[in-house]
PDB file of C-alpha atoms and ligand atoms in Angstrom:
ATOM      1  CA  MET A   1     -84.399 -45.490  -2.695  1.00 74.00           C
ATOM      2  CA  ASN A   2     -85.666 -47.469  -6.001  1.00 84.00           C
ATOM      3  CA  VAL A   3     -87.578 -51.007  -7.017  1.00 94.00           C
ATOM      4  CA  PHE A   4     -89.747 -52.184 -10.356  1.00 98.00           C
ATOM      5  CA  GLY A   5     -93.161 -52.375 -10.125  1.00 98.00           C
ATOM      6  CA  VAL A   6     -94.832 -54.101 -12.831  1.00 98.00           C
ATOM      7  CA  ASP A   7     -99.070 -54.514 -12.780  1.00 97.00           C
ATOM      8  CA  ILE A   8    -100.695 -57.592 -14.882  1.00 97.00           C
ATOM      9  CA  GLY A   9    -103.915 -56.036 -16.254  1.00 93.00           C
ATOM     10  CA  GLY A  10    -106.746 -58.468 -18.036  1.00 87.00           C
ATOM     11  CA  SER A  11    -105.774 -56.044 -21.329  1.00 88.00           C
ATOM     12  CA  GLY A  12    -102.761 -54.282 -20.284  1.00 94.00           C
ATOM     13  CA  ILE A  13     -99.065 -55.222 -18.598  1.00 97.00           C
ATOM     14  CA  LYS A  14     -97.443 -51.735 -17.417  1.00 97.00           C
ATOM     15  CA  GLY A  15     -94.612 -51.095 -15.660  1.00 98.00           C
ATOM     16  CA  ALA A  16     -91.555 -48.446 -14.292  1.00 98.00           C
ATOM     17  CA  PRO A  17     -89.150 -47.856 -12.105  1.00 97.00           C
ATOM     18  CA  VAL A  18     -90.681 -46.809  -8.283  1.00 97.00           C
ATOM     19  CA  ASP A  19     -89.126 -43.831  -6.144  1.00 96.00           C
ATOM     20  CA  LEU A  20     -90.062 -44.725  -2.911  1.00 95.00           C
ATOM     21  CA  GLU A  21     -89.892 -41.668  -0.772  1.00 95.00           C
ATOM     22  CA  ARG A  22     -92.506 -40.063  -3.057  1.00 94.00           C
ATOM     23  CA  GLY A  23     -94.501 -42.733  -4.214  1.00 95.00           C
ATOM     24  CA  ALA A  24     -94.597 -41.708  -7.393  1.00 95.00           C
ATOM     25  CA  LEU A  25     -92.815 -43.389 -10.815  1.00 97.00           C
ATOM     26  CA  THR A  26     -89.239 -42.427 -12.178  1.00 96.00           C
ATOM     27  CA  GLU A  27     -89.798 -43.046 -15.432  1.00 96.00           C
ATOM     28  CA  GLU A  28     -92.968 -42.937 -17.913  1.00 97.00           C
ATOM     29  CA  ARG A  29     -94.622 -46.528 -17.665  1.00 96.00           C
ATOM     30  CA  HIS A  30     -94.006 -49.019 -20.374  1.00 98.00           C
ATOM     31  CA  LYS A  31     -97.181 -51.395 -21.561  1.00 97.00           C
ATOM     32  CA  VAL A  32     -97.593 -53.800 -23.674  1.00 98.00           C
ATOM     33  CA  LEU A  33    -101.277 -55.528 -24.335  1.00 97.00           C
ATOM     34  CA  THR A  34    -102.235 -58.722 -21.739  1.00 96.00           C
ATOM     35  CA  PRO A  35    -101.611 -61.642 -24.465  1.00 95.00           C
ATOM     36  CA  GLN A  36    -104.996 -63.758 -25.327  1.00 94.00           C
ATOM     37  CA  PRO A  37    -105.338 -66.107 -23.483  1.00 94.00           C
ATOM     38  CA  ALA A  38    -103.325 -64.528 -20.523  1.00 95.00           C
ATOM     39  CA  THR A  39    -101.387 -68.328 -19.374  1.00 96.00           C
ATOM     40  CA  PRO A  40     -98.048 -68.474 -17.785  1.00 97.00           C
ATOM     41  CA  ASP A  41     -95.786 -68.499 -20.340  1.00 97.00           C
ATOM     42  CA  GLY A  42     -97.082 -65.731 -22.193  1.00 97.00           C
ATOM     43  CA  VAL A  43     -97.638 -63.106 -19.554  1.00 97.00           C
ATOM     44  CA  ALA A  44     -94.284 -64.090 -18.120  1.00 98.00           C
ATOM     45  CA  GLY A  45     -92.405 -62.743 -21.381  1.00 98.00           C
ATOM     46  CA  CYS A  46     -94.711 -59.443 -21.528  1.00 98.00           C
ATOM     47  CA  VAL A  47     -93.956 -59.179 -18.079  1.00 98.00           C
ATOM     48  CA  ALA A  48     -90.353 -59.595 -18.876  1.00 98.00           C
ATOM     49  CA  GLU A  49     -90.350 -57.594 -21.701  1.00 98.00           C
ATOM     50  CA  VAL A  50     -91.074 -54.258 -19.476  1.00 98.00           C
ATOM     51  CA  VAL A  51     -88.635 -55.475 -17.263  1.00 98.00           C
ATOM     52  CA  GLU A  52     -85.719 -55.338 -20.203  1.00 97.00           C
ATOM     53  CA  HIS A  53     -87.634 -52.248 -21.688  1.00 97.00           C
ATOM     54  CA  PHE A  54     -85.972 -50.108 -18.975  1.00 97.00           C
ATOM     55  CA  GLY A  55     -82.337 -52.119 -18.619  1.00 97.00           C
ATOM     56  CA  TRP A  56     -83.819 -52.673 -15.053  1.00 96.00           C
ATOM     57  CA  THR A  57     -81.664 -55.769 -12.983  1.00 95.00           C
ATOM     58  CA  GLY A  58     -82.929 -54.547  -9.280  1.00 95.00           C
ATOM     59  CA  PRO A  59     -85.717 -56.407  -7.718  1.00 96.00           C
ATOM     60  CA  VAL A  60     -89.141 -56.504  -9.284  1.00 97.00           C
ATOM     61  CA  GLY A  61     -92.781 -56.151  -7.499  1.00 98.00           C
ATOM     62  CA  VAL A  62     -94.939 -57.966  -9.832  1.00 98.00           C
ATOM     63  CA  THR A  63     -99.261 -57.788  -9.516  1.00 98.00           C
ATOM     64  CA  PHE A  64    -101.452 -59.977 -10.804  1.00 98.00           C
ATOM     65  CA  PRO A  65    -105.111 -59.996 -10.178  1.00 97.00           C
ATOM     66  CA  GLY A  66    -105.871 -62.912  -8.420  1.00 97.00           C
ATOM     67  CA  VAL A  67    -105.382 -64.524  -4.749  1.00 98.00           C
ATOM     68  CA  VAL A  68    -101.733 -64.920  -4.050  1.00 98.00           C
ATOM     69  CA  THR A  69    -100.120 -67.201  -1.102  1.00 97.00           C
ATOM     70  CA  GLY A  70     -96.469 -66.577  -1.556  1.00 96.00           C
ATOM     71  CA  SER A  71     -96.026 -66.430  -5.043  1.00 96.00           C
ATOM     72  CA  THR A  72     -98.452 -68.872  -5.638  1.00 98.00           C
ATOM     73  CA  ILE A  73    -101.337 -68.028  -7.699  1.00 98.00           C
ATOM     74  CA  ARG A  74    -104.497 -69.898  -6.591  1.00 98.00           C
ATOM     75  CA  THR A  75    -107.659 -68.012  -8.407  1.00 97.00           C
ATOM     76  CA  ALA A  76    -107.951 -66.156 -11.901  1.00 95.00           C
ATOM     77  CA  ALA A  77    -111.377 -65.438 -12.343  1.00 90.00           C
ATOM     78  CA  ASN A  78    -110.477 -62.450 -15.212  1.00 88.00           C
ATOM     79  CA  VAL A  79    -106.937 -64.353 -16.409  1.00 92.00           C
ATOM     80  CA  ASP A  80    -106.348 -67.951 -17.621  1.00 95.00           C
ATOM     81  CA  ARG A  81    -106.991 -70.088 -15.659  1.00 96.00           C
ATOM     82  CA  SER A  82    -103.927 -72.305 -16.031  1.00 97.00           C
ATOM     83  CA  TRP A  83    -102.305 -70.205 -13.519  1.00 98.00           C
ATOM     84  CA  ILE A  84    -103.590 -72.003  -9.993  1.00 98.00           C
ATOM     85  CA  GLY A  85    -100.834 -73.493  -8.706  1.00 98.00           C
ATOM     86  CA  VAL A  86     -98.058 -71.921 -10.752  1.00 98.00           C
ATOM     87  CA  ASP A  87     -95.197 -69.914  -8.368  1.00 98.00           C
ATOM     88  CA  ALA A  88     -95.499 -66.797 -10.358  1.00 98.00           C
ATOM     89  CA  GLY A  89     -91.916 -65.456  -8.655  1.00 98.00           C
ATOM     90  CA  THR A  90     -90.057 -68.624 -10.012  1.00 98.00           C
ATOM     91  CA  LEU A  91     -91.773 -68.638 -13.174  1.00 98.00           C
ATOM     92  CA  ILE A  92     -91.329 -64.981 -13.990  1.00 98.00           C
ATOM     93  CA  GLY A  93     -88.036 -64.878 -12.153  1.00 97.00           C
ATOM     94  CA  ALA A  94     -86.430 -67.037 -14.591  1.00 97.00           C
ATOM     95  CA  ARG A  95     -86.933 -64.990 -17.058  1.00 97.00           C
ATOM     96  CA  LEU A  96     -85.980 -62.555 -15.645  1.00 97.00           C
ATOM     97  CA  GLY A  97     -81.889 -63.657 -15.387  1.00 96.00           C
ATOM     98  CA  GLY A  98     -82.473 -64.224 -11.522  1.00 96.00           C
ATOM     99  CA  LEU A  99     -84.229 -61.454 -10.500  1.00 96.00           C
ATOM    100  CA  PRO A 100     -85.433 -61.760  -7.355  1.00 96.00           C
ATOM    101  CA  VAL A 101     -89.971 -61.655  -8.003  1.00 97.00           C
ATOM    102  CA  THR A 102     -92.175 -60.034  -4.551  1.00 97.00           C
ATOM    103  CA  VAL A 103     -96.147 -61.438  -6.375  1.00 98.00           C
ATOM    104  CA  LEU A 104     -99.319 -59.476  -4.822  1.00 98.00           C
ATOM    105  CA  ASN A 105    -102.461 -59.781  -5.481  1.00 98.00           C
ATOM    106  CA  ASP A 106    -103.450 -56.019  -7.683  1.00 98.00           C
ATOM    107  CA  ALA A 107    -105.813 -54.683  -5.593  1.00 98.00           C
ATOM    108  CA  ASP A 108    -103.688 -54.998  -1.918  1.00 98.00           C
ATOM    109  CA  ALA A 109    -100.720 -53.863  -3.878  1.00 98.00           C
ATOM    110  CA  ALA A 110    -103.167 -50.581  -4.797  1.00 98.00           C
ATOM    111  CA  GLY A 111    -104.793 -50.850  -1.849  1.00 98.00           C
ATOM    112  CA  ILE A 112    -100.837 -50.265   0.523  1.00 98.00           C
ATOM    113  CA  ALA A 113     -99.780 -48.058  -2.235  1.00 98.00           C
ATOM    114  CA  GLU A 114    -102.570 -45.463  -1.787  1.00 98.00           C
ATOM    115  CA  MET A 115    -102.761 -45.968   2.569  1.00 98.00           C
ATOM    116  CA  THR A 116     -98.810 -45.037   1.850  1.00 97.00           C
ATOM    117  CA  PHE A 117     -98.779 -42.130  -0.077  1.00 97.00           C
ATOM    118  CA  GLY A 118    -102.299 -41.306  -1.618  1.00 97.00           C
ATOM    119  CA  ALA A 119    -105.950 -40.956  -0.292  1.00 97.00           C
ATOM    120  CA  GLY A 120    -105.308 -43.541   3.230  1.00 98.00           C
ATOM    121  CA  ARG A 121    -101.886 -42.008   4.043  1.00 97.00           C
ATOM    122  CA  GLY A 122    -102.897 -41.382   8.827  1.00 96.00           C
ATOM    123  CA  ARG A 123    -105.991 -43.459   8.009  1.00 97.00           C
ATOM    124  CA  LYS A 124    -106.714 -45.302  11.501  1.00 97.00           C
ATOM    125  CA  GLY A 125    -109.054 -47.936  12.067  1.00 98.00           C
ATOM    126  CA  THR A 126    -111.197 -49.889   9.159  1.00 98.00           C
ATOM    127  CA  VAL A 127    -110.212 -48.632   5.137  1.00 98.00           C
ATOM    128  CA  ILE A 128    -111.531 -50.958   2.764  1.00 98.00           C
ATOM    129  CA  LEU A 129    -110.294 -50.403  -0.968  1.00 98.00           C
ATOM    130  CA  LEU A 130    -112.285 -51.412  -3.644  1.00 98.00           C
ATOM    131  CA  THR A 131    -111.430 -51.871  -7.005  1.00 97.00           C
ATOM    132  CA  LEU A 132    -114.034 -51.177  -9.675  1.00 96.00           C
ATOM    133  CA  GLY A 133    -112.424 -52.180 -13.485  1.00 94.00           C
ATOM    134  CA  THR A 134    -113.136 -55.955 -15.168  1.00 92.00           C
ATOM    135  CA  GLY A 135    -113.109 -57.281 -11.880  1.00 95.00           C
ATOM    136  CA  ILE A 136    -114.158 -55.926  -8.731  1.00 97.00           C
ATOM    137  CA  GLY A 137    -110.514 -56.155  -6.724  1.00 98.00           C
ATOM    138  CA  SER A 138    -110.536 -55.706  -2.521  1.00 98.00           C
ATOM    139  CA  ALA A 139    -107.723 -54.493   0.331  1.00 98.00           C
ATOM    140  CA  VAL A 140    -108.871 -54.505   3.467  1.00 98.00           C
ATOM    141  CA  PHE A 141    -106.361 -51.804   6.397  1.00 98.00           C
ATOM    142  CA  VAL A 142    -106.849 -51.967   9.914  1.00 98.00           C
ATOM    143  CA  ASP A 143    -104.450 -49.131  11.452  1.00 98.00           C
ATOM    144  CA  GLY A 144    -102.680 -49.315   7.717  1.00 97.00           C
ATOM    145  CA  ARG A 145    -102.102 -52.971   8.550  1.00 97.00           C
ATOM    146  CA  LEU A 146    -103.494 -54.670   5.285  1.00 97.00           C
ATOM    147  CA  VAL A 147    -104.981 -58.279   5.953  1.00 97.00           C
ATOM    148  CA  PRO A 148    -103.976 -59.913   2.167  1.00 98.00           C
ATOM    149  CA  ASN A 149    -106.542 -61.351  -0.339  1.00 98.00           C
ATOM    150  CA  THR A 150    -110.421 -60.609   1.003  1.00 98.00           C
ATOM    151  CA  GLU A 151    -111.463 -61.079  -2.239  1.00 98.00           C
ATOM    152  CA  LEU A 152    -114.354 -58.945  -1.304  1.00 98.00           C
ATOM    153  CA  GLY A 153    -115.632 -58.659  -4.784  1.00 98.00           C
ATOM    154  CA  HIS A 154    -116.963 -61.990  -5.439  1.00 98.00           C
ATOM    155  CA  LEU A 155    -119.070 -61.924  -1.767  1.00 98.00           C
ATOM    156  CA  GLU A 156    -122.723 -62.874  -2.961  1.00 96.00           C
ATOM    157  CA  LEU A 157    -125.073 -60.467  -3.393  1.00 92.00           C
ATOM    158  CA  LYS A 158    -128.870 -61.584  -4.685  1.00 89.00           C
ATOM    159  CA  GLY A 159    -127.525 -64.416  -6.013  1.00 95.00           C
ATOM    160  CA  HIS A 160    -125.088 -63.258  -8.390  1.00 97.00           C
ATOM    161  CA  ASP A 161    -121.162 -62.651  -7.697  1.00 98.00           C
ATOM    162  CA  ALA A 162    -120.695 -58.974  -6.722  1.00 98.00           C
ATOM    163  CA  GLU A 163    -118.403 -58.375  -9.159  1.00 97.00           C
ATOM    164  CA  THR A 164    -120.148 -59.682 -11.699  1.00 97.00           C
ATOM    165  CA  ARG A 165    -123.194 -56.293 -11.427  1.00 97.00           C
ATOM    166  CA  ALA A 166    -121.521 -54.173 -10.082  1.00 97.00           C
ATOM    167  CA  SER A 167    -118.016 -53.666 -11.417  1.00 97.00           C
ATOM    168  CA  THR A 168    -117.830 -51.339 -14.643  1.00 96.00           C
ATOM    169  CA  LYS A 169    -117.520 -53.977 -17.024  1.00 96.00           C
ATOM    170  CA  ALA A 170    -121.024 -54.830 -15.981  1.00 97.00           C
ATOM    171  CA  LYS A 171    -121.524 -50.875 -16.438  1.00 97.00           C
ATOM    172  CA  GLU A 172    -120.375 -51.569 -20.233  1.00 97.00           C
ATOM    173  CA  ASP A 173    -122.348 -55.446 -20.703  1.00 98.00           C
ATOM    174  CA  GLU A 174    -125.521 -53.919 -19.513  1.00 98.00           C
ATOM    175  CA  ASP A 175    -124.626 -50.288 -21.129  1.00 98.00           C
ATOM    176  CA  LEU A 176    -125.608 -48.955 -17.710  1.00 98.00           C
ATOM    177  CA  SER A 177    -125.869 -45.043 -17.120  1.00 98.00           C
ATOM    178  CA  TRP A 178    -124.217 -44.079 -13.941  1.00 98.00           C
ATOM    179  CA  GLU A 179    -127.305 -43.034 -12.326  1.00 98.00           C
ATOM    180  CA  HIS A 180    -128.628 -46.670 -12.314  1.00 98.00           C
ATOM    181  CA  TRP A 181    -124.644 -48.569 -12.721  1.00 98.00           C
ATOM    182  CA  ALA A 182    -124.217 -45.627  -9.271  1.00 98.00           C
ATOM    183  CA  THR A 183    -127.513 -46.031  -7.590  1.00 97.00           C
ATOM    184  CA  ARG A 184    -128.348 -49.452  -8.160  1.00 96.00           C
ATOM    185  CA  ARG A 185    -125.321 -51.414  -8.101  1.00 97.00           C
ATOM    186  CA  VAL A 186    -122.181 -50.087  -6.155  1.00 98.00           C
ATOM    187  CA  ARG A 187    -124.564 -48.530  -3.810  1.00 98.00           C
ATOM    188  CA  LYS A 188    -125.942 -51.965  -3.363  1.00 97.00           C
ATOM    189  CA  TYR A 189    -122.448 -53.492  -2.724  1.00 98.00           C
ATOM    190  CA  LEU A 190    -121.152 -50.810  -0.330  1.00 98.00           C
ATOM    191  CA  ALA A 191    -124.295 -51.295   2.207  1.00 98.00           C
ATOM    192  CA  HIS A 192    -123.269 -54.733   1.736  1.00 98.00           C
ATOM    193  CA  VAL A 193    -119.845 -54.163   2.411  1.00 98.00           C
ATOM    194  CA  GLU A 194    -120.440 -51.209   5.150  1.00 98.00           C
ATOM    195  CA  MET A 195    -123.123 -54.066   6.381  1.00 98.00           C
ATOM    196  CA  LEU A 196    -120.178 -56.774   7.425  1.00 98.00           C
ATOM    197  CA  PHE A 197    -116.640 -54.975   8.522  1.00 98.00           C
ATOM    198  CA  SER A 198    -117.756 -51.352   9.413  1.00 98.00           C
ATOM    199  CA  PRO A 199    -115.241 -49.342   7.507  1.00 98.00           C
ATOM    200  CA  GLU A 200    -114.784 -45.486   8.416  1.00 98.00           C
ATOM    201  CA  LEU A 201    -113.664 -45.368   4.905  1.00 98.00           C
ATOM    202  CA  PHE A 202    -114.109 -46.692   1.166  1.00 98.00           C
ATOM    203  CA  ILE A 203    -111.346 -45.964  -1.133  1.00 98.00           C
ATOM    204  CA  ILE A 204    -112.343 -46.432  -4.813  1.00 98.00           C
ATOM    205  CA  GLY A 205    -109.874 -47.147  -7.579  1.00 96.00           C
ATOM    206  CA  GLY A 206    -109.624 -48.210 -10.990  1.00 93.00           C
ATOM    207  CA  GLY A 207    -109.914 -46.854 -14.136  1.00 89.00           C
ATOM    208  CA  VAL A 208    -113.594 -45.021 -13.543  1.00 94.00           C
ATOM    209  CA  SER A 209    -111.417 -43.389  -9.596  1.00 93.00           C
ATOM    210  CA  ARG A 210    -111.125 -41.129 -12.780  1.00 93.00           C
ATOM    211  CA  LYS A 211    -114.650 -39.900 -13.196  1.00 96.00           C
ATOM    212  CA  ALA A 212    -115.650 -40.050  -9.849  1.00 96.00           C
ATOM    213  CA  ASP A 213    -117.590 -37.605 -10.034  1.00 96.00           C
ATOM    214  CA  ARG A 214    -120.188 -38.890 -12.441  1.00 97.00           C
ATOM    215  CA  PHE A 215    -121.468 -40.933  -9.591  1.00 97.00           C
ATOM    216  CA  LEU A 216    -119.626 -41.154  -5.807  1.00 97.00           C
ATOM    217  CA  PRO A 217    -121.834 -37.652  -5.545  1.00 97.00           C
ATOM    218  CA  LEU A 218    -125.177 -40.176  -6.458  1.00 97.00           C
ATOM    219  CA  ILE A 219    -124.151 -42.747  -3.624  1.00 98.00           C
ATOM    220  CA  GLU A 220    -126.098 -41.862  -0.696  1.00 96.00           C
ATOM    221  CA  GLY A 221    -126.885 -43.819   2.565  1.00 97.00           C
ATOM    222  CA  ILE A 222    -123.564 -45.061   3.294  1.00 98.00           C
ATOM    223  CA  ARG A 223    -122.570 -43.989   6.673  1.00 98.00           C
ATOM    224  CA  ALA A 224    -118.582 -44.968   6.081  1.00 98.00           C
ATOM    225  CA  GLU A 225    -116.879 -41.494   3.801  1.00 98.00           C
ATOM    226  CA  ILE A 226    -116.240 -42.501   0.255  1.00 98.00           C
ATOM    227  CA  VAL A 227    -113.426 -40.707  -1.499  1.00 98.00           C
ATOM    228  CA  PRO A 228    -111.669 -42.027  -4.602  1.00 97.00           C
ATOM    229  CA  ALA A 229    -107.944 -43.025  -4.861  1.00 97.00           C
ATOM    230  CA  GLU A 230    -105.310 -40.690  -5.289  1.00 96.00           C
ATOM    231  CA  LEU A 231    -102.966 -42.507  -7.423  1.00 94.00           C
ATOM    232  CA  GLN A 232    -105.153 -43.884 -10.385  1.00 79.00           C
ATOM    233  CA  ASN A 233    -103.457 -46.011 -12.475  1.00 83.00           C
ATOM    234  CA  ASN A 234     -99.654 -45.900 -11.996  1.00 93.00           C
ATOM    235  CA  ALA A 235    -101.829 -47.440  -7.625  1.00 96.00           C
ATOM    236  CA  GLY A 236    -100.569 -50.781  -8.662  1.00 97.00           C
ATOM    237  CA  ILE A 237     -97.057 -50.316 -10.087  1.00 97.00           C
ATOM    238  CA  VAL A 238     -96.404 -48.114  -6.135  1.00 97.00           C
ATOM    239  CA  GLY A 239     -97.268 -50.326  -4.574  1.00 98.00           C
ATOM    240  CA  ALA A 240     -95.838 -53.553  -6.719  1.00 98.00           C
ATOM    241  CA  GLY A 241     -92.542 -51.739  -5.718  1.00 97.00           C
ATOM    242  CA  MET A 242     -93.067 -50.973  -2.177  1.00 97.00           C
ATOM    243  CA  ALA A 243     -93.814 -54.911  -2.191  1.00 97.00           C
ATOM    244  CA  ALA A 244     -89.990 -55.848  -4.083  1.00 96.00           C
ATOM    245  CA  ALA A 245     -88.584 -53.750  -1.668  1.00 94.00           C
ATOM    246  CA  GLY A 246     -90.504 -55.182   1.468  1.00 89.00           C
ATOM    247  CA  ARG A 247     -92.360 -52.444   2.200  1.00 73.00           C
ATOM    248  CA  ALA A 248     -95.934 -53.570   1.908  1.00 61.00           C
ATOM    249  CA  GLY A 249     -96.964 -54.033   5.975  1.00 52.00           C
ATOM    250  CA  ALA A 250     -96.308 -50.630   7.154  1.00 40.00           C
TER     251      ALA A 250
HETATM  252  C1  LIG B   1    -109.956 -60.963  -8.613  1.00 55.17           C
HETATM  253  C2  LIG B   1    -109.157 -60.183  -7.639  1.00 55.17           C
HETATM  254  C3  LIG B   1    -108.610 -59.116  -8.248  1.00 55.17           C
HETATM  255  C4  LIG B   1    -109.806 -58.203  -8.840  1.00 55.17           C
HETATM  256  C5  LIG B   1    -109.505 -57.294  -9.278  1.00 55.17           C
HETATM  257  C6  LIG B   1    -110.581 -60.381  -9.185  1.00 55.17           C
HETATM  258  O1  LIG B   1    -111.947 -61.045 -10.128  1.00 55.17           O
HETATM  259  O2  LIG B   1    -110.528 -62.577  -7.653  1.00 55.17           O
HETATM  260  O3  LIG B   1    -108.418 -60.759  -7.321  1.00 55.17           O
HETATM  261  O4  LIG B   1    -107.845 -58.116  -7.218  1.00 55.17           O
HETATM  262  O5  LIG B   1    -110.116 -59.595 -10.000  1.00 55.17           O
HETATM  263  O6  LIG B   1    -108.760 -57.456 -10.573  1.00 55.17           O
END
């Protein structure tokens, strides 16, 4: 079965049809730049552009970088705040001529894809996926079942919002070396999350997972296993497609 997934990010909105048997894109994904400011109408128009690029007319799953309950947006840390309270499923569905739209948090989508097709396949117990990017997203699983909207990127770390210290944006903004970022920022953040949840496994996602060898070996003193995500940039699209097909609770 094929469905369609769209990943809304702070810089790009990308999507493609998804093959649910293989957890892979059936065609090369199409990407448009996220409008600035990233308002609901502007972003919905871009999502429609991506979907229409493929002439898609079936169910569509869409990720959002904030808390999503039902299909209503509740927080918007890194996109325009006018999203808060908007029913994104209805808004985007209307732009797509009434196609059914499922909306979920971006890290939850990536986590669902990784648990089924990637680094978390078959893993029991508590597994936590953390996406390190502009912000920090989290997806918490217990025996493969997701606890949605956990928002562990906003834990307080020494008086700071954790994502302002340990995200890749913090690394870039402060021009931190891999060593400094890994040992003083990411390690401390993981230690804090481990203290709270004692997971068996951490999966590190986001674009930086491609460079895992630059920083994961530097992180010491964490009891849980730490591995990079495997689906990398496509995890969000695949997870969105799975949610659209009602396979998000696997
Ligand atoms: C948001 C999360 C999101 C994460 C990654 C955070 O700032 O609060 O909902 O998953 O960024 O985009």
